[in-house]
Short mmCIF file of C-alpha atoms and ligand atoms in Angstrom, two decimals:
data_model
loop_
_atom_site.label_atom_id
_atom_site.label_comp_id
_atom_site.label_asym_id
_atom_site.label_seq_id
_atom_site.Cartn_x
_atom_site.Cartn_y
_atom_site.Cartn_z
CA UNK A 1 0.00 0.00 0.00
CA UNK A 2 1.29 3.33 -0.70
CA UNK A 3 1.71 6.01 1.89
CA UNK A 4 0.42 9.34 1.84
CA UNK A 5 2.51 12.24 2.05
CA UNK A 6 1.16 13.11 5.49
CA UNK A 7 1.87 9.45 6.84
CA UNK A 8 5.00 10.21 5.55
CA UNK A 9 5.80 13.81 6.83
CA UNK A 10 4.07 12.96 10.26
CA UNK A 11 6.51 9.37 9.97
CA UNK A 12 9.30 12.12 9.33
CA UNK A 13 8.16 14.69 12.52
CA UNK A 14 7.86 11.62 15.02
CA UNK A 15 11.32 10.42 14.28
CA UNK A 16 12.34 14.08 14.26
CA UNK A 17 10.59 14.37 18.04
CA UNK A 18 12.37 11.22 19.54
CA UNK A 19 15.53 12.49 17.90
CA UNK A 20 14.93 15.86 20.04
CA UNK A 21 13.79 14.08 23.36
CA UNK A 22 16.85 11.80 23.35
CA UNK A 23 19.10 14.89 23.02
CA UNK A 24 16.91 16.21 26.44
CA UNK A 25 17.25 13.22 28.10
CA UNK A 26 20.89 12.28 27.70
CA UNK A 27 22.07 14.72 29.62
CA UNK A 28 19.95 14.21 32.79
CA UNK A 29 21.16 10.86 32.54
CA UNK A 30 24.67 11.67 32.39
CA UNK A 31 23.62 13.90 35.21
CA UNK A 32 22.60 10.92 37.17
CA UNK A 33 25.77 8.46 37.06
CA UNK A 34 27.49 8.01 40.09
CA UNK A 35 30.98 6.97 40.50
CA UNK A 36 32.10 4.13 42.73
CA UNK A 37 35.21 1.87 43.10
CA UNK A 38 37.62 4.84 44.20
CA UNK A 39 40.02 3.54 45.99
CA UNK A 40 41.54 5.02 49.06
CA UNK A 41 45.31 5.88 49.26
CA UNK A 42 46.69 2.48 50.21
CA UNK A 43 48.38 2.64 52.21
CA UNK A 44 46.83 5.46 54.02
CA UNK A 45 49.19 8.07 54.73
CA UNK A 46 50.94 8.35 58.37
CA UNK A 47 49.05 11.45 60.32
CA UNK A 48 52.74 12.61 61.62
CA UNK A 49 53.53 13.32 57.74
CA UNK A 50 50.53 15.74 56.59
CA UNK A 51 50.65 19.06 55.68
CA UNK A 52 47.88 21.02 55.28
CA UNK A 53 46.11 22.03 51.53
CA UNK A 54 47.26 20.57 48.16
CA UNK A 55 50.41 20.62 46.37
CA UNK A 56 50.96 22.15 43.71
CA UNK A 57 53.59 22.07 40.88
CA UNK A 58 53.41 25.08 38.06
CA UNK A 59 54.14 25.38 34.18
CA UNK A 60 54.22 28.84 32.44
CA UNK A 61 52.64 27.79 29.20
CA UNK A 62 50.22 29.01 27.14
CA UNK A 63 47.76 26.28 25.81
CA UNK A 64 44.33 25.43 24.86
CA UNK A 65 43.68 21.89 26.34
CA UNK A 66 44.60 19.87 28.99
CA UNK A 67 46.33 17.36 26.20
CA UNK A 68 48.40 20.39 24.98
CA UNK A 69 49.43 20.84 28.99
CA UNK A 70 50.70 17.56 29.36
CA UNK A 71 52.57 17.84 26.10
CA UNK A 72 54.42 20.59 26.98
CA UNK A 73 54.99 18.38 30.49
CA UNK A 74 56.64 16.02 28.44
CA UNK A 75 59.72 18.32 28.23
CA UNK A 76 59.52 20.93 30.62
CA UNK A 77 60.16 21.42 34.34
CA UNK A 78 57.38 22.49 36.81
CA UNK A 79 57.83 24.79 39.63
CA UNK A 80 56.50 23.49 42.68
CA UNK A 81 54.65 26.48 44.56
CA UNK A 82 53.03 27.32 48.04
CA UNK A 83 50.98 24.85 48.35
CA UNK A 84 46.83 25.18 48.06
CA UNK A 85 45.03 25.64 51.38
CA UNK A 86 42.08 24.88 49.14
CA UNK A 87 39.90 25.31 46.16
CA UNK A 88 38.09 28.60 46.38
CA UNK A 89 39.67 30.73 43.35
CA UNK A 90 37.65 33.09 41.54
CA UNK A 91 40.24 35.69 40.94
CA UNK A 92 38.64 37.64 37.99
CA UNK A 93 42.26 38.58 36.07
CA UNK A 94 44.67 38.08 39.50
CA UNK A 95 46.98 35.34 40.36
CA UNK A 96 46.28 31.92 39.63
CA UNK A 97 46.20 29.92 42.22
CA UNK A 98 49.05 30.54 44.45
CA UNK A 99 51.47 31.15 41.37
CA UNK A 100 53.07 34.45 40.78
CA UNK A 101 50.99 35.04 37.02
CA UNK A 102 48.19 36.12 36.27
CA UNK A 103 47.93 33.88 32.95
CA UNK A 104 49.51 31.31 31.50
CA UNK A 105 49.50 29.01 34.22
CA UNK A 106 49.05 25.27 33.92
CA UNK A 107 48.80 23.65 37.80
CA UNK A 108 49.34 20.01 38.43
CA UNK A 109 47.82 19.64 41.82
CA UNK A 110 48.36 16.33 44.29
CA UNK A 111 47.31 15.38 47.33
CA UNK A 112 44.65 14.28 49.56
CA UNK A 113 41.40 14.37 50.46
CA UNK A 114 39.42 12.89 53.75
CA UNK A 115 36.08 11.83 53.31
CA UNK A 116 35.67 10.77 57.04
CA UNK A 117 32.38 9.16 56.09
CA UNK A 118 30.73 6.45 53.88
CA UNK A 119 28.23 7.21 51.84
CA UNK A 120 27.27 9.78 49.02
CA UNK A 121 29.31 13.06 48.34
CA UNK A 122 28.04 15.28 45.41
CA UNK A 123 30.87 17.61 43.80
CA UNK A 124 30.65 20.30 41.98
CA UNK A 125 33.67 21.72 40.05
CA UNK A 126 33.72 25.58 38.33
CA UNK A 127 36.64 26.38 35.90
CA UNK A 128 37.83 28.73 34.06
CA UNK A 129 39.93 27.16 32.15
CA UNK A 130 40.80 24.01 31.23
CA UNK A 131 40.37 21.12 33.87
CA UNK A 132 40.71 17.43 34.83
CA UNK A 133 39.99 15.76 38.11
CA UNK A 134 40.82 12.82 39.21
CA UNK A 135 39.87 11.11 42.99
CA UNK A 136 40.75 7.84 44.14
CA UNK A 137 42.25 7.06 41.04
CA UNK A 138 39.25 7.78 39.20
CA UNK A 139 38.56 10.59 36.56
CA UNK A 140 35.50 11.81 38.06
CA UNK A 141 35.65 15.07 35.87
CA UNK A 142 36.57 17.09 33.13
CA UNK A 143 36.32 20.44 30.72
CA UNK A 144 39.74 20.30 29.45
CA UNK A 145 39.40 22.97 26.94
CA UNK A 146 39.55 26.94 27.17
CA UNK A 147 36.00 28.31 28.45
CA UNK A 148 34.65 31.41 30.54
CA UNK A 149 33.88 30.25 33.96
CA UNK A 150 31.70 27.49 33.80
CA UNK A 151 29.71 24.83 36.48
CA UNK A 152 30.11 20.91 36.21
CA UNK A 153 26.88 18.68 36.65
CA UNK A 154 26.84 17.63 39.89
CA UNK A 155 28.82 14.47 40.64
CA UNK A 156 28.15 12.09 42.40
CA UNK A 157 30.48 9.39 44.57
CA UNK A 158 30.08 7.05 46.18
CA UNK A 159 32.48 5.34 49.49
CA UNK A 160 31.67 2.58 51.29
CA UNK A 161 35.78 2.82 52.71
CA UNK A 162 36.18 5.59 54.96
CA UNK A 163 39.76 7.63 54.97
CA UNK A 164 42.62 9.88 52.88
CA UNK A 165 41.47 9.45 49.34
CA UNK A 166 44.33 10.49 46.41
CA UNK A 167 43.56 13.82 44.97
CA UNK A 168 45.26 14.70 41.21
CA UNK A 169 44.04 17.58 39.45
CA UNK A 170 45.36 19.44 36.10
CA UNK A 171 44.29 22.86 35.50
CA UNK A 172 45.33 25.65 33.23
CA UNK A 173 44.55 29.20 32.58
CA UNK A 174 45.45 30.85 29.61
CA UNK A 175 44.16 33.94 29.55
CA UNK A 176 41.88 37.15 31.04
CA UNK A 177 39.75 35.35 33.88
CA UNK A 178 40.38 32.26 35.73
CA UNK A 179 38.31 30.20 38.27
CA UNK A 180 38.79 26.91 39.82
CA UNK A 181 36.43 25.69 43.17
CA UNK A 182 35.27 22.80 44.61
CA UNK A 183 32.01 22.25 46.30
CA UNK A 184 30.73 19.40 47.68
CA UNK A 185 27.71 18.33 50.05
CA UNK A 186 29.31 15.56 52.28
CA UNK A 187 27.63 13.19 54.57
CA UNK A 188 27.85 15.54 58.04
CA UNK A 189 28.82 18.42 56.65
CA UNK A 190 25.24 19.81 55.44
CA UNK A 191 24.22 21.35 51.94
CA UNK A 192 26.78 22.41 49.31
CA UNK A 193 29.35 23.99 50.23
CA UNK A 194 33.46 24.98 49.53
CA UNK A 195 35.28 21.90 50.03
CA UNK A 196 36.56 22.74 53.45
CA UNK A 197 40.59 23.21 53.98
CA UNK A 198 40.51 21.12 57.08
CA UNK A 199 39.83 17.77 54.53
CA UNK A 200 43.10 18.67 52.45
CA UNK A 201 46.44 17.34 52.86
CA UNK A 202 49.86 16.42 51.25
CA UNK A 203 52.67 14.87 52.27
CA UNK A 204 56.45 15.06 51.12
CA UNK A 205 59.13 17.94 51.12
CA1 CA B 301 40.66 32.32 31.40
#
C-alpha cells in the first residue's frame, strides 16, 4: 500500500521528536551516574607526615587543552609552589592559584582528600579554564578545553571505605579570567558547600 505524504511527513516529525527528546534526556542521565570503586590511598598516609592544603607544581605555558598541557609536560620542568590551602579561586584577572601570574598558568595539583564518612558526596567543580579531576584514582571530571567560567553537573560518589582518598588535578589558565572551586555536600557536613581546607592534605618535602 502506498503512503500518503502526510503518513509520511508525520513518519518524518515523530522520528524528528524522539531524535529531540533523546538529546533532552541524555544529559539528565549523564547527570545521574554516580561513581564508585575509588580507591583510598593504600596505604593510608601516616598522620605525623601531613601538611595542610594541596600541592601544587606550576608550568608557564600558554595552551588550549589539557592534552596540549601535558605535552608541553613532556619536556619541561614544573615549579613546585606554596601549596593550596584549598579550592576557592575566583580571581577575575589576578593570580592563579598561588602562582606568581596572572595567565599562563598550567597547575598540576596532588594530594589528599578525607572523606571521614561512607556514603554519598556530590561535587561540583567551576573552571575557568581548562580542567581534569581525578579522585581515588578515578577521573570523576573534566572540561579540558579553554571556556569562561563554567559549572560541572553535579557528581556524584560514592564510598563505602572511609579515609585519605588520592587527589590529582590538572588545570590551566590561559588567559583574562580564571576560576577553579570545589564544592561538595558531604555526609555531616550539610548542603553544598566549599570543600573545606581542614579535609586537604599532602605529604612530602
Ligand atoms: Ca581564562
Amino acid at each position: 500500500m502506498k503512503e500518503s505524504v502526510i503518513y509520511k511527513v508525520f513518519k518524518r516529525q515523530a522520528r524528528f521528536s524522539v531524535f529531540l527528546l533523546g538529546l533532552l534526556i541524555a544529559p539528565a542521565i549523564a547527570q545521574a551516574d554516580t561513581f564508585t570503586g575509588l580507591k583510598p590511598a593504600s596505604p593510608q598516609p601516616d598522620a605525623a607526615d601531613l601538611k595542610p592544603g594541596l600541592a601544587v607544581t606550576y608550568y608557564g605555558v600558554k595552551v588550549n587543552s589539557i592534552k596540549e598541557l601535558e605535552e608541553n609536560m613532556g619536556y619541561m620542568d614544573g615549579k613546585p609552589g606554596e601549596p593550596i590551602p584549598m579550592l576557592n579561586y575566583q580571581v577575575g584577572n589576578g593570580n592563579v592559584l598561588t602562582a606568581n601570574s596572572n595567565d599562563m598558568v598550567g597547575a598540576i595539583i596532588k594530594g589528599f582528600i578525607k572523606m571521614e564518612q561512607p556514603g554519598r558526596y556530590v561535587f561540583m567543580v567551576h573552571s575557568n579554564d581548562g580542567v581534569w579531576v581525578s579522585i581515588g584514582d578515578k577521573l570523576i571530571y573534566e572540561d579540558p578545553d579553554v571556556h569562561a567560567d563554567r559549572f560541572s553537573d553535579e557528581i556524584i560518589v560514592e564510598i563505602s571505605e572511609p579515609g585519605w582518598y588520592p587527589v590529582h588535578i590538572k588545570y590551566f589558565e590561559k588567559k583574562n579570567t580564571a576560576t577553579l572551586e570545589l564544592y561538595w555536600e558531604a555526609p555531616g557536613f550539610g548542603e553544598l558547600d566549599y570543600v573545606p581546607a581542614e579535609v586537604f592534605s599532602h605529604t612530602g618535602e
